[in-house]
PDB file of C-alpha atoms and ligand atoms in Angstrom:
ATOM      1  CA  MET A  98       0.000   0.000   0.000  1.00 61.00           C
ATOM      2  CA  LYS A  99       1.291   3.463  -0.922  1.00 66.00           C
ATOM      3  CA  HIS A 100       0.805   6.085   1.764  1.00 73.00           C
ATOM      4  CA  LYS A 101       0.791   9.808   1.125  1.00 76.00           C
ATOM      5  CA  LEU A 102       2.254  10.898   4.417  1.00 82.00           C
ATOM      6  CA  ASN A 103       0.919  14.451   4.539  1.00 86.00           C
ATOM      7  CA  ILE A 104      -2.655  13.581   3.534  1.00 95.00           C
ATOM      8  CA  SER A 105      -5.287  11.793   5.602  1.00 97.00           C
ATOM      9  CA  HIS A 106      -6.574   8.754   3.741  1.00 97.00           C
ATOM     10  CA  ALA A 107      -8.516   5.558   4.039  1.00 97.00           C
ATOM     11  CA  ILE A 108      -6.655   2.285   4.544  1.00 96.00           C
ATOM     12  CA  SER A 109      -8.128  -0.866   3.115  1.00 96.00           C
ATOM     13  CA  LEU A 110      -6.791  -4.136   4.503  1.00 97.00           C
ATOM     14  CA  LYS A 111      -7.475  -7.675   3.406  1.00 96.00           C
ATOM     15  CA  SER A 112     -10.057  -9.752   5.169  1.00 96.00           C
ATOM     16  CA  VAL A 113      -9.135 -13.427   5.089  1.00 98.00           C
ATOM     17  CA  GLY A 114     -11.788 -15.996   5.865  1.00 98.00           C
ATOM     18  CA  LYS A 115     -15.376 -16.895   5.182  1.00 97.00           C
ATOM     19  CA  PRO A 116     -18.687 -16.572   7.034  1.00 97.00           C
ATOM     20  CA  GLU A 117     -18.687 -20.140   8.381  1.00 98.00           C
ATOM     21  CA  LEU A 118     -15.129 -19.765   9.762  1.00 97.00           C
ATOM     22  CA  GLY A 119     -14.753 -16.114  10.678  1.00 98.00           C
ATOM     23  CA  TYR A 120     -12.135 -13.642   9.509  1.00 97.00           C
ATOM     24  CA  ILE A 121      -8.636 -12.358  10.173  1.00 98.00           C
ATOM     25  CA  THR A 122      -7.282  -8.960   9.169  1.00 98.00           C
ATOM     26  CA  VAL A 123      -3.607  -8.062   9.486  1.00 98.00           C
ATOM     27  CA  ALA A 124      -1.893  -4.675   9.618  1.00 97.00           C
ATOM     28  CA  GLU A 125       1.799  -5.116   8.954  1.00 95.00           C
ATOM     29  CA  TYR A 126       4.598  -2.622   9.360  1.00 94.00           C
ATOM     30  CA  GLN A 127       5.713  -1.039   6.055  1.00 90.00           C
ATOM     31  CA  THR A 128       3.140  -2.841   3.886  1.00 92.00           C
ATOM     32  CA  ASP A 129       0.142  -1.334   5.679  1.00 95.00           C
ATOM     33  CA  ILE A 130       1.502   0.967   8.398  1.00 96.00           C
ATOM     34  CA  PRO A 131       3.943   3.645   7.195  1.00 95.00           C
ATOM     35  CA  PHE A 132       5.746   4.239  10.522  1.00 96.00           C
ATOM     36  CA  ASP A 133       7.378   2.371  13.401  1.00 97.00           C
ATOM     37  CA  ILE A 134       4.590   1.541  15.850  1.00 98.00           C
ATOM     38  CA  LYS A 135       5.579   2.749  19.325  1.00 98.00           C
ATOM     39  CA  ARG A 136       2.184   2.607  21.017  1.00 98.00           C
ATOM     40  CA  VAL A 137      -1.156   0.870  20.659  1.00 98.00           C
ATOM     41  CA  TYR A 138      -4.302   1.947  22.484  1.00 98.00           C
ATOM     42  CA  TRP A 139      -7.988   1.221  22.179  1.00 98.00           C
ATOM     43  CA  THR A 140     -11.153   2.963  23.267  1.00 97.00           C
ATOM     44  CA  TYR A 141     -14.575   1.450  23.929  1.00 97.00           C
ATOM     45  CA  TYR A 142     -18.022   1.994  25.513  1.00 95.00           C
ATOM     46  CA  THR A 143     -18.211   5.572  24.252  1.00 96.00           C
ATOM     47  CA  PRO A 144     -21.863   6.618  24.509  1.00 94.00           C
ATOM     48  CA  ASN A 145     -23.632   7.425  21.218  1.00 92.00           C
ATOM     49  CA  GLN A 146     -24.218  11.081  21.963  1.00 90.00           C
ATOM     50  CA  VAL A 147     -20.622  11.833  22.942  1.00 96.00           C
ATOM     51  CA  THR A 148     -18.129  13.470  20.570  1.00 97.00           C
ATOM     52  CA  ARG A 149     -14.476  12.883  21.418  1.00 98.00           C
ATOM     53  CA  GLY A 150     -11.203  14.088  20.003  1.00 98.00           C
ATOM     54  CA  HIS A 151     -11.224  17.894  19.823  1.00 98.00           C
ATOM     55  CA  HIS A 152      -7.477  17.996  19.422  1.00 98.00           C
ATOM     56  CA  ALA A 153      -4.627  17.790  16.939  1.00 98.00           C
ATOM     57  CA  HIS A 154      -1.116  16.404  17.272  1.00 98.00           C
ATOM     58  CA  LYS A 155       2.046  18.253  16.359  1.00 97.00           C
ATOM     59  CA  ALA A 156       4.059  15.181  15.337  1.00 97.00           C
ATOM     60  CA  LEU A 157       2.029  12.023  15.940  1.00 98.00           C
ATOM     61  CA  GLN A 158       0.976   9.818  13.031  1.00 98.00           C
ATOM     62  CA  GLN A 159      -1.845   7.348  13.586  1.00 98.00           C
ATOM     63  CA  CYS A 160      -3.511   4.443  11.829  1.00 98.00           C
ATOM     64  CA  ILE A 161      -6.953   3.883  13.292  1.00 98.00           C
ATOM     65  CA  PHE A 162      -9.388   1.000  12.883  1.00 98.00           C
ATOM     66  CA  ALA A 163     -12.874   0.238  14.158  1.00 98.00           C
ATOM     67  CA  VAL A 164     -12.437  -3.421  15.064  1.00 98.00           C
ATOM     68  CA  SER A 165     -16.081  -3.339  16.108  1.00 98.00           C
ATOM     69  CA  GLY A 166     -18.974  -0.947  15.474  1.00 98.00           C
ATOM     70  CA  ARG A 167     -18.995   2.307  13.564  1.00 98.00           C
ATOM     71  CA  ILE A 168     -16.753   5.334  14.020  1.00 98.00           C
ATOM     72  CA  GLU A 169     -17.041   8.656  12.195  1.00 98.00           C
ATOM     73  CA  PHE A 170     -14.176  11.111  11.853  1.00 98.00           C
ATOM     74  CA  GLU A 171     -14.278  14.764  10.887  1.00 98.00           C
ATOM     75  CA  LEU A 172     -10.788  16.045  10.169  1.00 98.00           C
ATOM     76  CA  ILE A 173      -9.556  19.576   9.557  1.00 97.00           C
ATOM     77  CA  ASN A 174      -6.059  19.954   8.196  1.00 96.00           C
ATOM     78  CA  ALA A 175      -3.640  22.819   8.742  1.00 92.00           C
ATOM     79  CA  ASN A 176      -5.105  24.635   5.713  1.00 92.00           C
ATOM     80  CA  GLY A 177      -8.590  24.463   7.218  1.00 93.00           C
ATOM     81  CA  GLU A 178      -9.769  21.798   4.734  1.00 96.00           C
ATOM     82  CA  LYS A 179     -12.312  19.321   6.083  1.00 97.00           C
ATOM     83  CA  SER A 180     -12.596  15.613   5.373  1.00 98.00           C
ATOM     84  CA  HIS A 181     -14.951  12.952   6.610  1.00 98.00           C
ATOM     85  CA  PHE A 182     -14.280   9.244   7.105  1.00 98.00           C
ATOM     86  CA  VAL A 183     -16.498   6.412   8.260  1.00 98.00           C
ATOM     87  CA  LEU A 184     -14.987   3.254   9.704  1.00 98.00           C
ATOM     88  CA  ASP A 185     -17.772   0.673   9.694  1.00 98.00           C
ATOM     89  CA  SER A 186     -15.915  -2.540   9.006  1.00 98.00           C
ATOM     90  CA  PRO A 187     -12.889  -4.153  10.716  1.00 98.00           C
ATOM     91  CA  GLU A 188     -10.724  -4.069   7.577  1.00 97.00           C
ATOM     92  CA  LYS A 189     -11.221  -0.339   6.980  1.00 98.00           C
ATOM     93  CA  GLY A 190      -8.778   2.104   8.510  1.00 98.00           C
ATOM     94  CA  LEU A 191      -7.735   5.725   8.508  1.00 98.00           C
ATOM     95  CA  TYR A 192      -4.266   7.262   8.339  1.00 98.00           C
ATOM     96  CA  ILE A 193      -4.034  10.602  10.168  1.00 98.00           C
ATOM     97  CA  PRO A 194      -0.888  12.693   9.623  1.00 97.00           C
ATOM     98  CA  PRO A 195       0.317  15.277  12.129  1.00 97.00           C
ATOM     99  CA  MET A 196      -1.612  18.559  12.433  1.00 97.00           C
ATOM    100  CA  HIS A 197      -5.152  17.328  11.845  1.00 98.00           C
ATOM    101  CA  TRP A 198      -7.907  18.494  14.172  1.00 98.00           C
ATOM    102  CA  ARG A 199     -10.319  15.611  14.750  1.00 98.00           C
ATOM    103  CA  THR A 200     -13.792  15.110  16.140  1.00 98.00           C
ATOM    104  CA  ILE A 201     -14.934  11.534  16.528  1.00 98.00           C
ATOM    105  CA  LYS A 202     -18.356   9.935  16.998  1.00 98.00           C
ATOM    106  CA  PHE A 203     -18.882   6.334  18.006  1.00 98.00           C
ATOM    107  CA  SER A 204     -21.612   3.770  18.027  1.00 97.00           C
ATOM    108  CA  HIS A 205     -21.844   2.430  21.572  1.00 94.00           C
ATOM    109  CA  ASN A 206     -20.455  -0.968  20.497  1.00 96.00           C
ATOM    110  CA  ALA A 207     -17.472   0.625  18.731  1.00 98.00           C
ATOM    111  CA  VAL A 208     -13.943  -0.391  19.631  1.00 98.00           C
ATOM    112  CA  LEU A 209     -11.332   1.947  18.207  1.00 98.00           C
ATOM    113  CA  ILE A 210      -7.785   0.665  17.959  1.00 98.00           C
ATOM    114  CA  CYS A 211      -5.009   3.116  17.266  1.00 98.00           C
ATOM    115  CA  LEU A 212      -1.500   2.277  16.070  1.00 98.00           C
ATOM    116  CA  ALA A 213       0.623   5.283  16.916  1.00 98.00           C
ATOM    117  CA  SER A 214       4.058   6.456  15.782  1.00 98.00           C
ATOM    118  CA  GLU A 215       5.071   7.896  19.183  1.00 98.00           C
ATOM    119  CA  ILE A 216       4.647   7.170  22.859  1.00 98.00           C
ATOM    120  CA  TYR A 217       2.165   9.355  24.770  1.00 98.00           C
ATOM    121  CA  VAL A 218       3.410  12.910  25.275  1.00 97.00           C
ATOM    122  CA  GLU A 219       0.823  15.467  26.400  1.00 97.00           C
ATOM    123  CA  GLY A 220       3.014  18.232  24.911  1.00 97.00           C
ATOM    124  CA  ASP A 221       2.339  16.816  21.433  1.00 97.00           C
ATOM    125  CA  TYR A 222      -1.369  17.688  21.772  1.00 98.00           C
ATOM    126  CA  ILE A 223      -3.000  20.925  20.652  1.00 98.00           C
ATOM    127  CA  ARG A 224      -6.292  20.971  22.544  1.00 98.00           C
ATOM    128  CA  ASP A 225      -7.433  24.474  21.684  1.00 97.00           C
ATOM    129  CA  PHE A 226      -8.879  25.046  18.208  1.00 96.00           C
ATOM    130  CA  ASP A 227      -7.727  28.681  18.008  1.00 95.00           C
ATOM    131  CA  GLU A 228      -4.230  27.596  18.952  1.00 96.00           C
ATOM    132  CA  PHE A 229      -4.381  24.966  16.183  1.00 96.00           C
ATOM    133  CA  ILE A 230      -5.497  27.546  13.607  1.00 92.00           C
ATOM    134  CA  ASN A 231      -2.782  29.968  14.673  1.00 90.00           C
ATOM    135  CA  PHE A 232      -0.144  27.235  14.932  1.00 90.00           C
ATOM    136  CA  LYS A 233      -0.463  26.493  11.206  1.00 58.00           C
ATOM    137  CA  SER A 234       0.367  30.038  10.179  1.00 52.00           C
ATOM    138  CA  LYS A 235       3.639  30.137  12.127  1.00 48.00           C
TER     139      LYS A 235
HETATM  140  P1  TYD B 526      -7.283  11.774  24.535  1.00 58.88           P
HETATM  141  O1  TYD B 526      -6.227  11.444  23.533  1.00 58.88           O
HETATM  142  O2  TYD B 526      -7.406  13.198  24.976  1.00 58.88           O
HETATM  143  O3  TYD B 526      -8.665  11.226  23.943  1.00 58.88           O
HETATM  144  P2  TYD B 526      -9.976  12.012  23.490  1.00 58.88           P
HETATM  145  O4  TYD B 526      -9.536  13.248  22.780  1.00 58.88           O
HETATM  146  O5  TYD B 526     -10.680  11.069  22.570  1.00 58.88           O
HETATM  147  O6  TYD B 526     -10.766  12.277  24.719  1.00 58.88           O
HETATM  148  O7  TYD B 526      -7.081  10.841  25.795  1.00 58.88           O
HETATM  149  C1  TYD B 526      -7.984  10.821  26.866  1.00 58.88           C
HETATM  150  C2  TYD B 526      -7.204  10.749  28.167  1.00 58.88           C
HETATM  151  O8  TYD B 526      -6.385   9.578  28.177  1.00 58.88           O
HETATM  152  C3  TYD B 526      -6.270  11.937  28.377  1.00 58.88           C
HETATM  153  O9  TYD B 526      -6.377  12.330  29.733  1.00 58.88           O
HETATM  154  C4  TYD B 526      -4.894  11.384  28.153  1.00 58.88           C
HETATM  155  C5  TYD B 526      -5.028   9.899  28.420  1.00 58.88           C
HETATM  156  N1  TYD B 526      -4.159   9.104  27.534  1.00 58.88           N
HETATM  157  C6  TYD B 526      -3.004   8.540  28.037  1.00 58.88           C
HETATM  158  O10 TYD B 526      -2.677   8.676  29.243  1.00 58.88           O
HETATM  159  N2  TYD B 526      -2.203   7.805  27.220  1.00 58.88           N
HETATM  160  C7  TYD B 526      -2.509   7.621  25.909  1.00 58.88           C
HETATM  161  O11 TYD B 526      -1.748   6.928  25.166  1.00 58.88           O
HETATM  162  C8  TYD B 526      -3.710   8.209  25.385  1.00 58.88           C
HETATM  163  C9  TYD B 526      -4.106   8.048  23.950  1.00 58.88           C
HETATM  164  C10 TYD B 526      -4.505   8.949  26.247  1.00 58.88           C
END
């Protein structure tokens, strides 16, 4: 898979199996994930009416999958351009480059798994939208 590293984009992985057996999907370094994975986290039980995210990252790259349920992303890049992604199948993913403001909605049964290029550093977050907008023009 070819990744454009400065542009958010959908990731489509293979799903191996059949209904009577079940399925396996694999995300492999280099072929599917364009960075060294330093951290993996997952989120779950987010109520339907809750919107999460509301932040951008200065350096972090992420590949995100909904291993269960449905997850909707609204992204705004450093130029203020919006994009919308729906993860509604375990083999569909999303690559998020640095400097993308995100808001995320979940179905209650959704499990989001994130493969991340860096360990957790709170200083990498921009949690204020005005700061994000101003940060891009520096
Ligand atoms: P955050 O990334 O702010 O998630 P959201 O924007 O969806 O609410 O993370 C929520 C909380 O979890 C925040 O207090 C930081 C903490 N956290 C960690 O301690 N380590 C991590 O790797 C992550 C992703 C979050």
